[in-house]
Amino acid sequence: MRRDETLMPSSAPEHHQHWNVEALWAQLSKLLPGISIEVLARTDSTNTALLERVRNEARGGNVNAYGRRSHDMQPCLLVAEHQTHGRGRMGRTWLSTAGGSLTFSLGLPLEMSDWSGLSLTMGCAIADALDPLLEAGQTPRLQLKWPNDIWLMDGSSGRKLGGILIETVPAGSQRMVVVGVGLNISELSSGPEAQLNTGFASLDELKPEFTAPSVLAQVAPALVQALLSFQQDGFAPWQAAYARRDLTLGRRVSAGAQEGLSRGVGPGGELLLETATGIQSISGGEVSLRLN
């Protein structure tokens, strides 16, 4: 039951933060017995690191580059203060700076027959944890752009705040799911090293006191609970929660070669697009959604 806050050394000085790993582990281990938490000063990609551990196990390896036993496929929360080659959907790059971003991956084995809507569920869990809706009819500041983006809204306009990348890999009789999350915390994340544009938002615009460790402390338990809920019941129980934060609902959008009016999402998390020929279901794959 590893609870490491030992930071992997790097060639350049890093701005290390206090992650309060012991308290977070005590909370998460009640939900996921055997979970480990590791914090790295720098890594290429937290998703890649966790996926390689499983692949190394399949190849019969013993110890991976980070010293963790390759056959230990217990749940793991892997955090990087600086992620140099983070990945988004469709091969996009998500880079980050220490102190300006929160980048982490949560990996655990799941027995699932249908993964549809998992990224939407994860988006709901993150948004609800950081921007709880306390009153009926309240307009949320954090909204979700299908299928995996989190936006910070200012009235009717908004900017991308973060994203989710979900990958799976065989792990014996189960599959290991790795949920990668990248969130901009402060304006540091728009520095030249992160290669972000001014069109991106940061969480300190929502609450100035937010830091990467404090956001992780709120988001990680919510994600674990949501994953366990999804494993039991799928996306359907989250459909209404997603609708409350659906950025595209009622707007004209384009998804690949199709254009139309977004009518929300179905019980499997598919985008419902009203076109001239009727309602079309967009289920993902190589689909890029743009607001018109």
mmCIF file of N, CA, C and O in Angstrom, residues 38-124:
data_model
loop_
_atom_site.group_PDB
_atom_site.id
_atom_site.type_symbol
_atom_site.label_atom_id
_atom_site.label_comp_id
_atom_site.label_asym_id
_atom_site.label_seq_id
_atom_site.Cartn_x
_atom_site.Cartn_y
_atom_site.Cartn_z
ATOM 1 N N GLU A 38 1.341 7.924 -5.996
ATOM 2 C CA GLU A 38 2.719 8.279 -6.307
ATOM 3 C C GLU A 38 2.733 9.661 -6.951
ATOM 4 O O GLU A 38 1.896 9.968 -7.792
ATOM 5 N N VAL A 39 3.701 10.467 -6.543
ATOM 6 C CA VAL A 39 3.861 11.808 -7.113
ATOM 7 C C VAL A 39 5.244 11.899 -7.739
ATOM 8 O O VAL A 39 6.252 11.647 -7.077
ATOM 9 N N LEU A 40 5.280 12.256 -9.018
ATOM 10 C CA LEU A 40 6.541 12.426 -9.746
ATOM 11 C C LEU A 40 6.776 13.900 -10.014
ATOM 12 O O LEU A 40 5.837 14.646 -10.303
ATOM 13 N N ALA A 41 8.023 14.328 -9.905
ATOM 14 C CA ALA A 41 8.344 15.711 -10.256
ATOM 15 C C ALA A 41 8.139 15.941 -11.748
ATOM 16 O O ALA A 41 7.662 16.992 -12.165
ATOM 17 N N ARG A 42 8.493 14.929 -12.550
ATOM 18 C CA ARG A 42 8.385 15.090 -14.003
ATOM 19 C C ARG A 42 8.246 13.715 -14.649
ATOM 20 O O ARG A 42 8.890 12.756 -14.237
ATOM 21 N N THR A 43 7.408 13.635 -15.654
ATOM 22 C CA THR A 43 7.297 12.420 -16.450
ATOM 23 C C THR A 43 6.756 12.802 -17.817
ATOM 24 O O THR A 43 6.207 13.893 -18.001
ATOM 25 N N ASP A 44 6.909 11.891 -18.772
ATOM 26 C CA ASP A 44 6.376 12.160 -20.102
ATOM 27 C C ASP A 44 4.859 12.214 -20.067
ATOM 28 O O ASP A 44 4.247 13.190 -20.502
ATOM 29 N N SER A 45 4.247 11.156 -19.573
ATOM 30 C CA SER A 45 2.787 11.043 -19.547
ATOM 31 C C SER A 45 2.394 10.075 -18.442
ATOM 32 O O SER A 45 2.883 8.940 -18.396
ATOM 33 N N THR A 46 1.514 10.503 -17.562
ATOM 34 C CA THR A 46 1.070 9.617 -16.489
ATOM 35 C C THR A 46 0.253 8.454 -17.058
ATOM 36 O O THR A 46 0.333 7.330 -16.560
ATOM 37 N N ASN A 47 -0.537 8.706 -18.098
ATOM 38 C CA ASN A 47 -1.272 7.607 -18.733
ATOM 39 C C ASN A 47 -0.321 6.561 -19.295
ATOM 40 O O ASN A 47 -0.481 5.356 -19.072
ATOM 41 N N THR A 48 0.689 7.033 -20.033
ATOM 42 C CA THR A 48 1.647 6.104 -20.628
ATOM 43 C C THR A 48 2.364 5.292 -19.561
ATOM 44 O O THR A 48 2.574 4.084 -19.715
ATOM 45 N N ALA A 49 2.745 5.945 -18.467
ATOM 46 C CA ALA A 49 3.464 5.244 -17.398
ATOM 47 C C ALA A 49 2.630 4.098 -16.828
ATOM 48 O O ALA A 49 3.131 2.990 -16.620
ATOM 49 N N LEU A 50 1.343 4.357 -16.562
ATOM 50 C CA LEU A 50 0.500 3.308 -15.994
ATOM 51 C C LEU A 50 0.221 2.203 -17.007
ATOM 52 O O LEU A 50 0.208 1.011 -16.665
ATOM 53 N N LEU A 51 0.000 2.570 -18.265
ATOM 54 C CA LEU A 51 -0.248 1.562 -19.295
ATOM 55 C C LEU A 51 0.967 0.665 -19.498
ATOM 56 O O LEU A 51 0.843 -0.551 -19.691
ATOM 57 N N GLU A 52 2.158 1.268 -19.440
ATOM 58 C CA GLU A 52 3.375 0.481 -19.637
ATOM 59 C C GLU A 52 3.589 -0.523 -18.506
ATOM 60 O O GLU A 52 4.179 -1.588 -18.713
ATOM 61 N N ARG A 53 3.128 -0.203 -17.316
ATOM 62 C CA ARG A 53 3.248 -1.148 -16.216
ATOM 63 C C ARG A 53 2.466 -2.428 -16.521
ATOM 64 O O ARG A 53 2.942 -3.531 -16.270
ATOM 65 N N VAL A 54 1.273 -2.257 -17.070
ATOM 66 C CA VAL A 54 0.463 -3.427 -17.399
ATOM 67 C C VAL A 54 1.087 -4.188 -18.563
ATOM 68 O O VAL A 54 1.160 -5.419 -18.559
ATOM 69 N N ARG A 55 1.555 -3.473 -19.576
ATOM 70 C CA ARG A 55 2.162 -4.139 -20.734
ATOM 71 C C ARG A 55 3.446 -4.855 -20.339
ATOM 72 O O ARG A 55 3.759 -5.928 -20.860
ATOM 73 N N ASN A 56 4.186 -4.276 -19.414
ATOM 74 C CA ASN A 56 5.403 -4.920 -18.938
ATOM 75 C C ASN A 56 5.078 -6.226 -18.232
ATOM 76 O O ASN A 56 5.794 -7.219 -18.359
ATOM 77 N N GLU A 57 3.975 -6.230 -17.504
ATOM 78 C CA GLU A 57 3.517 -7.454 -16.849
ATOM 79 C C GLU A 57 3.211 -8.520 -17.892
ATOM 80 O O GLU A 57 3.582 -9.691 -17.742
ATOM 81 N N ALA A 58 2.537 -8.113 -18.981
ATOM 82 C CA ALA A 58 2.176 -9.076 -20.021
ATOM 83 C C ALA A 58 3.428 -9.643 -20.697
ATOM 84 O O ALA A 58 3.430 -10.791 -21.160
ATOM 85 N N ARG A 59 4.500 -8.846 -20.752
ATOM 86 C CA ARG A 59 5.753 -9.306 -21.374
ATOM 87 C C ARG A 59 6.607 -10.117 -20.406
ATOM 88 O O ARG A 59 7.690 -10.579 -20.772
ATOM 89 N N GLY A 60 6.146 -10.227 -19.167
ATOM 90 C CA GLY A 60 6.883 -11.017 -18.191
ATOM 91 C C GLY A 60 7.973 -10.252 -17.488
ATOM 92 O O GLY A 60 8.865 -10.839 -16.883
ATOM 93 N N GLY A 61 7.914 -8.896 -17.537
ATOM 94 C CA GLY A 61 8.926 -8.098 -16.856
ATOM 95 C C GLY A 61 8.738 -8.123 -15.352
ATOM 96 O O GLY A 61 7.722 -8.569 -14.837
ATOM 97 N N ASN A 62 9.746 -7.633 -14.645
ATOM 98 C CA ASN A 62 9.698 -7.664 -13.187
ATOM 99 C C ASN A 62 9.598 -6.294 -12.553
ATOM 100 O O ASN A 62 8.807 -6.064 -11.666
ATOM 101 N N VAL A 63 10.402 -5.358 -13.015
ATOM 102 C CA VAL A 63 10.422 -4.035 -12.406
ATOM 103 C C VAL A 63 10.416 -3.002 -13.516
ATOM 104 O O VAL A 63 11.153 -3.128 -14.490
ATOM 105 N N ASN A 64 9.575 -1.977 -13.389
ATOM 106 C CA ASN A 64 9.528 -0.951 -14.423
ATOM 107 C C ASN A 64 10.430 0.217 -14.058
ATOM 108 O O ASN A 64 11.105 0.214 -13.037
ATOM 109 N N ALA A 65 10.423 1.234 -14.906
ATOM 110 C CA ALA A 65 11.363 2.346 -14.760
ATOM 111 C C ALA A 65 11.167 3.107 -13.452
ATOM 112 O O ALA A 65 12.082 3.751 -12.972
ATOM 113 N N TYR A 66 9.962 3.051 -12.863
ATOM 114 C CA TYR A 66 9.708 3.811 -11.659
ATOM 115 C C TYR A 66 9.868 2.975 -10.395
ATOM 116 O O TYR A 66 9.578 3.441 -9.297
ATOM 117 N N GLY A 67 10.308 1.713 -10.548
ATOM 118 C CA GLY A 67 10.591 0.905 -9.381
ATOM 119 C C GLY A 67 9.412 0.169 -8.805
ATOM 120 O O GLY A 67 9.554 -0.581 -7.858
ATOM 121 N N ARG A 68 8.221 0.343 -9.366
ATOM 122 C CA ARG A 68 7.050 -0.348 -8.852
ATOM 123 C C ARG A 68 7.023 -1.768 -9.403
ATOM 124 O O ARG A 68 7.381 -1.993 -10.543
ATOM 125 N N ARG A 69 6.615 -2.727 -8.626
ATOM 126 C CA ARG A 69 6.553 -4.099 -9.099
ATOM 127 C C ARG A 69 5.582 -4.212 -10.257
ATOM 128 O O ARG A 69 4.425 -3.821 -10.147
ATOM 129 N N SER A 70 6.044 -4.736 -11.369
ATOM 130 C CA SER A 70 5.207 -4.784 -12.558
ATOM 131 C C SER A 70 4.001 -5.691 -12.392
ATOM 132 O O SER A 70 2.989 -5.516 -13.056
ATOM 133 N N HIS A 71 4.093 -6.703 -11.481
ATOM 134 C CA HIS A 71 2.959 -7.601 -11.319
ATOM 135 C C HIS A 71 1.932 -7.048 -10.344
ATOM 136 O O HIS A 71 0.888 -7.657 -10.129
ATOM 137 N N ASP A 72 2.203 -5.894 -9.752
ATOM 138 C CA ASP A 72 1.278 -5.294 -8.796
ATOM 139 C C ASP A 72 0.285 -4.433 -9.562
ATOM 140 O O ASP A 72 0.534 -3.259 -9.812
ATOM 141 N N MET A 73 -0.840 -5.002 -9.936
ATOM 142 C CA MET A 73 -1.831 -4.279 -10.719
ATOM 143 C C MET A 73 -2.968 -3.770 -9.847
ATOM 144 O O MET A 73 -4.116 -3.705 -10.269
ATOM 145 N N GLN A 74 -2.637 -3.423 -8.623
ATOM 146 C CA GLN A 74 -3.611 -2.803 -7.743
ATOM 147 C C GLN A 74 -3.902 -1.376 -8.234
ATOM 148 O O GLN A 74 -3.140 -0.807 -9.010
ATOM 149 N N PRO A 75 -5.006 -0.770 -7.780
ATOM 150 C CA PRO A 75 -5.309 0.605 -8.195
ATOM 151 C C PRO A 75 -4.164 1.557 -7.859
ATOM 152 O O PRO A 75 -3.483 1.405 -6.842
ATOM 153 N N CYS A 76 -3.958 2.533 -8.740
ATOM 154 C CA CYS A 76 -2.867 3.488 -8.545
ATOM 155 C C CYS A 76 -3.293 4.874 -9.005
ATOM 156 O O CYS A 76 -3.905 5.030 -10.062
ATOM 157 N N LEU A 77 -2.978 5.864 -8.190
ATOM 158 C CA LEU A 77 -3.132 7.269 -8.562
ATOM 159 C C LEU A 77 -1.734 7.826 -8.784
ATOM 160 O O LEU A 77 -0.932 7.900 -7.853
ATOM 161 N N LEU A 78 -1.428 8.191 -10.020
ATOM 162 C CA LEU A 78 -0.101 8.687 -10.388
ATOM 163 C C LEU A 78 -0.213 10.152 -10.774
ATOM 164 O O LEU A 78 -0.936 10.509 -11.710
ATOM 165 N N VAL A 79 0.515 11.007 -10.049
ATOM 166 C CA VAL A 79 0.462 12.453 -10.243
ATOM 167 C C VAL A 79 1.815 12.935 -10.760
ATOM 168 O O VAL A 79 2.862 12.460 -10.310
ATOM 169 N N ALA A 80 1.806 13.860 -11.696
ATOM 170 C CA ALA A 80 3.043 14.474 -12.188
ATOM 171 C C ALA A 80 2.963 15.977 -12.004
ATOM 172 O O ALA A 80 2.021 16.612 -12.476
ATOM 173 N N GLU A 81 3.948 16.542 -11.311
ATOM 174 C CA GLU A 81 3.979 17.997 -11.198
ATOM 175 C C GLU A 81 4.245 18.648 -12.547
ATOM 176 O O GLU A 81 3.779 19.746 -12.821
ATOM 177 N N HIS A 82 5.014 17.967 -13.372
ATOM 178 C CA HIS A 82 5.312 18.481 -14.717
ATOM 179 C C HIS A 82 5.229 17.320 -15.693
ATOM 180 O O HIS A 82 5.990 16.363 -15.594
ATOM 181 N N GLN A 83 4.286 17.402 -16.617
ATOM 182 C CA GLN A 83 4.099 16.370 -17.626
ATOM 183 C C GLN A 83 4.567 16.931 -18.966
ATOM 184 O O GLN A 83 4.047 17.937 -19.438
ATOM 185 N N THR A 84 5.552 16.277 -19.570
ATOM 186 C CA THR A 84 6.200 16.859 -20.746
ATOM 187 C C THR A 84 5.612 16.397 -22.073
ATOM 188 O O THR A 84 5.755 17.076 -23.086
ATOM 189 N N HIS A 85 4.976 15.221 -22.084
ATOM 190 C CA HIS A 85 4.400 14.710 -23.330
ATOM 191 C C HIS A 85 3.022 14.113 -23.059
ATOM 192 O O HIS A 85 2.725 12.980 -23.442
ATOM 193 N N GLY A 86 2.178 14.903 -22.391
ATOM 194 C CA GLY A 86 0.811 14.454 -22.146
ATOM 195 C C GLY A 86 0.043 14.318 -23.449
ATOM 196 O O GLY A 86 0.321 15.008 -24.432
ATOM 197 N N ARG A 87 -0.928 13.401 -23.439
ATOM 198 C CA ARG A 87 -1.675 13.114 -24.660
ATOM 199 C C ARG A 87 -3.156 13.376 -24.459
ATOM 200 O O ARG A 87 -3.717 13.090 -23.399
ATOM 201 N N GLY A 88 -3.768 13.928 -25.506
ATOM 202 C CA GLY A 88 -5.213 14.075 -25.531
ATOM 203 C C GLY A 88 -5.810 13.137 -26.558
ATOM 204 O O GLY A 88 -5.141 12.256 -27.094
ATOM 205 N N ARG A 89 -7.092 13.308 -26.834
ATOM 206 C CA ARG A 89 -7.743 12.476 -27.842
ATOM 207 C C ARG A 89 -7.175 12.766 -29.224
ATOM 208 O O ARG A 89 -6.717 13.846 -29.521
ATOM 209 N N MET A 90 -7.213 11.715 -30.086
ATOM 210 C CA MET A 90 -6.847 11.842 -31.487
ATOM 211 C C MET A 90 -5.421 12.348 -31.668
ATOM 212 O O MET A 90 -5.111 13.091 -32.598
ATOM 213 N N GLY A 91 -4.527 11.966 -30.715
ATOM 214 C CA GLY A 91 -3.113 12.274 -30.849
ATOM 215 C C GLY A 91 -2.717 13.688 -30.484
ATOM 216 O O GLY A 91 -1.567 14.080 -30.687
ATOM 217 N N ARG A 92 -3.640 14.471 -29.926
ATOM 218 C CA ARG A 92 -3.292 15.840 -29.552
ATOM 219 C C ARG A 92 -2.356 15.838 -28.344
ATOM 220 O O ARG A 92 -2.328 14.917 -27.541
ATOM 221 N N THR A 93 -1.601 16.940 -28.210
ATOM 222 C CA THR A 93 -0.641 17.069 -27.119
ATOM 223 C C THR A 93 -1.228 17.928 -26.008
ATOM 224 O O THR A 93 -1.890 18.942 -26.264
ATOM 225 N N TRP A 94 -0.978 17.508 -24.745
ATOM 226 C CA TRP A 94 -1.380 18.317 -23.584
ATOM 227 C C TRP A 94 -0.154 18.443 -22.692
ATOM 228 O O TRP A 94 0.224 17.516 -21.980
ATOM 229 N N LEU A 95 0.488 19.610 -22.750
ATOM 230 C CA LEU A 95 1.665 19.861 -21.924
ATOM 231 C C LEU A 95 1.272 20.675 -20.698
ATOM 232 O O LEU A 95 0.207 21.282 -20.645
ATOM 233 N N SER A 96 2.167 20.702 -19.716
ATOM 234 C CA SER A 96 1.838 21.385 -18.472
ATOM 235 C C SER A 96 3.096 21.951 -17.837
ATOM 236 O O SER A 96 4.211 21.574 -18.181
ATOM 237 N N THR A 97 2.888 22.860 -16.894
ATOM 238 C CA THR A 97 3.985 23.423 -16.120
ATOM 239 C C THR A 97 3.761 23.149 -14.643
ATOM 240 O O THR A 97 2.621 23.110 -14.174
ATOM 241 N N ALA A 98 4.857 22.959 -13.912
ATOM 242 C CA ALA A 98 4.752 22.718 -12.478
ATOM 243 C C ALA A 98 4.115 23.917 -11.795
ATOM 244 O O ALA A 98 4.526 25.051 -11.995
ATOM 245 N N GLY A 99 3.072 23.662 -11.003
ATOM 246 C CA GLY A 99 2.383 24.720 -10.284
ATOM 247 C C GLY A 99 1.244 25.333 -11.065
ATOM 248 O O GLY A 99 0.317 25.884 -10.471
ATOM 249 N N GLY A 100 1.290 25.258 -12.385
ATOM 250 C CA GLY A 100 0.238 25.867 -13.192
ATOM 251 C C GLY A 100 -0.835 24.901 -13.625
ATOM 252 O O GLY A 100 -1.905 25.324 -14.063
ATOM 253 N N SER A 101 -0.549 23.602 -13.529
ATOM 254 C CA SER A 101 -1.488 22.589 -14.000
ATOM 255 C C SER A 101 -1.561 21.435 -13.006
ATOM 256 O O SER A 101 -0.656 21.241 -12.183
ATOM 257 N N LEU A 102 -2.640 20.684 -13.113
ATOM 258 C CA LEU A 102 -2.774 19.418 -12.405
ATOM 259 C C LEU A 102 -2.894 18.321 -13.453
ATOM 260 O O LEU A 102 -3.818 18.343 -14.275
ATOM 261 N N THR A 103 -1.948 17.400 -13.464
ATOM 262 C CA THR A 103 -1.987 16.272 -14.394
ATOM 263 C C THR A 103 -1.819 14.989 -13.593
ATOM 264 O O THR A 103 -0.861 14.837 -12.836
ATOM 265 N N PHE A 104 -2.753 14.070 -13.776
ATOM 266 C CA PHE A 104 -2.686 12.806 -13.056
ATOM 267 C C PHE A 104 -3.464 11.750 -13.814
ATOM 268 O O PHE A 104 -4.269 12.052 -14.705
ATOM 269 N N SER A 105 -3.203 10.497 -13.454
ATOM 270 C CA SER A 105 -3.944 9.370 -14.013
ATOM 271 C C SER A 105 -4.342 8.434 -12.884
ATOM 272 O O SER A 105 -3.571 8.204 -11.947
ATOM 273 N N LEU A 106 -5.534 7.911 -12.995
ATOM 274 C CA LEU A 106 -6.046 6.932 -12.050
ATOM 275 C C LEU A 106 -6.253 5.622 -12.798
ATOM 276 O O LEU A 106 -7.006 5.576 -13.775
ATOM 277 N N GLY A 107 -5.546 4.574 -12.367
ATOM 278 C CA GLY A 107 -5.666 3.285 -13.022
ATOM 279 C C GLY A 107 -6.180 2.228 -12.073
ATOM 280 O O GLY A 107 -5.770 2.173 -10.913
ATOM 281 N N LEU A 108 -7.090 1.396 -12.560
ATOM 282 C CA LEU A 108 -7.591 0.289 -11.759
ATOM 283 C C LEU A 108 -8.228 -0.746 -12.669
ATOM 284 O O LEU A 108 -8.712 -0.425 -13.758
ATOM 285 N N PRO A 109 -8.196 -2.021 -12.269
ATOM 286 C CA PRO A 109 -8.850 -3.055 -13.070
ATOM 287 C C PRO A 109 -10.356 -3.010 -12.871
ATOM 288 O O PRO A 109 -10.843 -2.866 -11.747
ATOM 289 N N LEU A 110 -11.100 -3.127 -13.991
ATOM 290 C CA LEU A 110 -12.552 -3.118 -13.932
ATOM 291 C C LEU A 110 -13.105 -4.265 -14.773
ATOM 292 O O LEU A 110 -12.551 -4.593 -15.825
ATOM 293 N N GLU A 111 -14.199 -4.816 -14.308
ATOM 294 C CA GLU A 111 -14.934 -5.788 -15.100
ATOM 295 C C GLU A 111 -16.121 -5.072 -15.722
ATOM 296 O O GLU A 111 -17.088 -4.745 -15.044
ATOM 297 N N MET A 112 -16.016 -4.795 -17.023
ATOM 298 C CA MET A 112 -17.055 -4.021 -17.708
ATOM 299 C C MET A 112 -17.380 -4.670 -19.035
ATOM 300 O O MET A 112 -16.492 -5.144 -19.746
ATOM 301 N N SER A 113 -18.661 -4.668 -19.376
ATOM 302 C CA SER A 113 -19.075 -5.126 -20.698
ATOM 303 C C SER A 113 -19.358 -3.951 -21.621
ATOM 304 O O SER A 113 -19.354 -4.096 -22.839
ATOM 305 N N ASP A 114 -19.615 -2.784 -21.059
ATOM 306 C CA ASP A 114 -19.949 -1.605 -21.862
ATOM 307 C C ASP A 114 -19.287 -0.383 -21.235
ATOM 308 O O ASP A 114 -19.615 0.009 -20.121
ATOM 309 N N TRP A 115 -18.344 0.213 -21.971
ATOM 310 C CA TRP A 115 -17.611 1.377 -21.483
ATOM 311 C C TRP A 115 -18.236 2.691 -21.967
ATOM 312 O O TRP A 115 -17.708 3.767 -21.692
ATOM 313 N N SER A 116 -19.350 2.632 -22.676
ATOM 314 C CA SER A 116 -19.948 3.824 -23.287
ATOM 315 C C SER A 116 -20.317 4.865 -22.238
ATOM 316 O O SER A 116 -20.984 4.565 -21.248
ATOM 317 N N GLY A 117 -19.886 6.084 -22.460
ATOM 318 C CA GLY A 117 -20.241 7.187 -21.576
ATOM 319 C C GLY A 117 -19.308 7.381 -20.399
ATOM 320 O O GLY A 117 -19.553 8.259 -19.553
ATOM 321 N N LEU A 118 -18.203 6.610 -20.324
ATOM 322 C CA LEU A 118 -17.323 6.738 -19.160
ATOM 323 C C LEU A 118 -16.680 8.118 -19.093
ATOM 324 O O LEU A 118 -16.579 8.713 -18.012
ATOM 325 N N SER A 119 -16.235 8.665 -20.227
ATOM 326 C CA SER A 119 -15.596 9.988 -20.189
ATOM 327 C C SER A 119 -16.592 11.058 -19.742
ATOM 328 O O SER A 119 -16.210 12.019 -19.068
ATOM 329 N N LEU A 120 -17.869 10.905 -20.101
ATOM 330 C CA LEU A 120 -18.884 11.872 -19.670
ATOM 331 C C LEU A 120 -19.101 11.778 -18.163
ATOM 332 O O LEU A 120 -19.253 12.796 -17.478
ATOM 333 N N THR A 121 -19.107 10.552 -17.651
ATOM 334 C CA THR A 121 -19.258 10.359 -16.209
ATOM 335 C C THR A 121 -18.091 10.978 -15.450
ATOM 336 O O THR A 121 -18.287 11.641 -14.419
ATOM 337 N N MET A 122 -16.875 10.796 -15.963
ATOM 338 C CA MET A 122 -15.708 11.367 -15.306
ATOM 339 C C MET A 122 -15.769 12.901 -15.336
ATOM 340 O O MET A 122 -15.415 13.567 -14.363
ATOM 341 N N GLY A 123 -16.229 13.457 -16.455
ATOM 342 C CA GLY A 123 -16.374 14.911 -16.530
ATOM 343 C C GLY A 123 -17.372 15.432 -15.525
ATOM 344 O O GLY A 123 -17.140 16.456 -14.860
ATOM 345 N N CYS A 124 -18.501 14.728 -15.379
ATOM 346 C CA CYS A 124 -19.506 15.127 -14.384
ATOM 347 C C CYS A 124 -18.928 15.095 -12.979
ATOM 348 O O CYS A 124 -19.165 16.011 -12.170
#
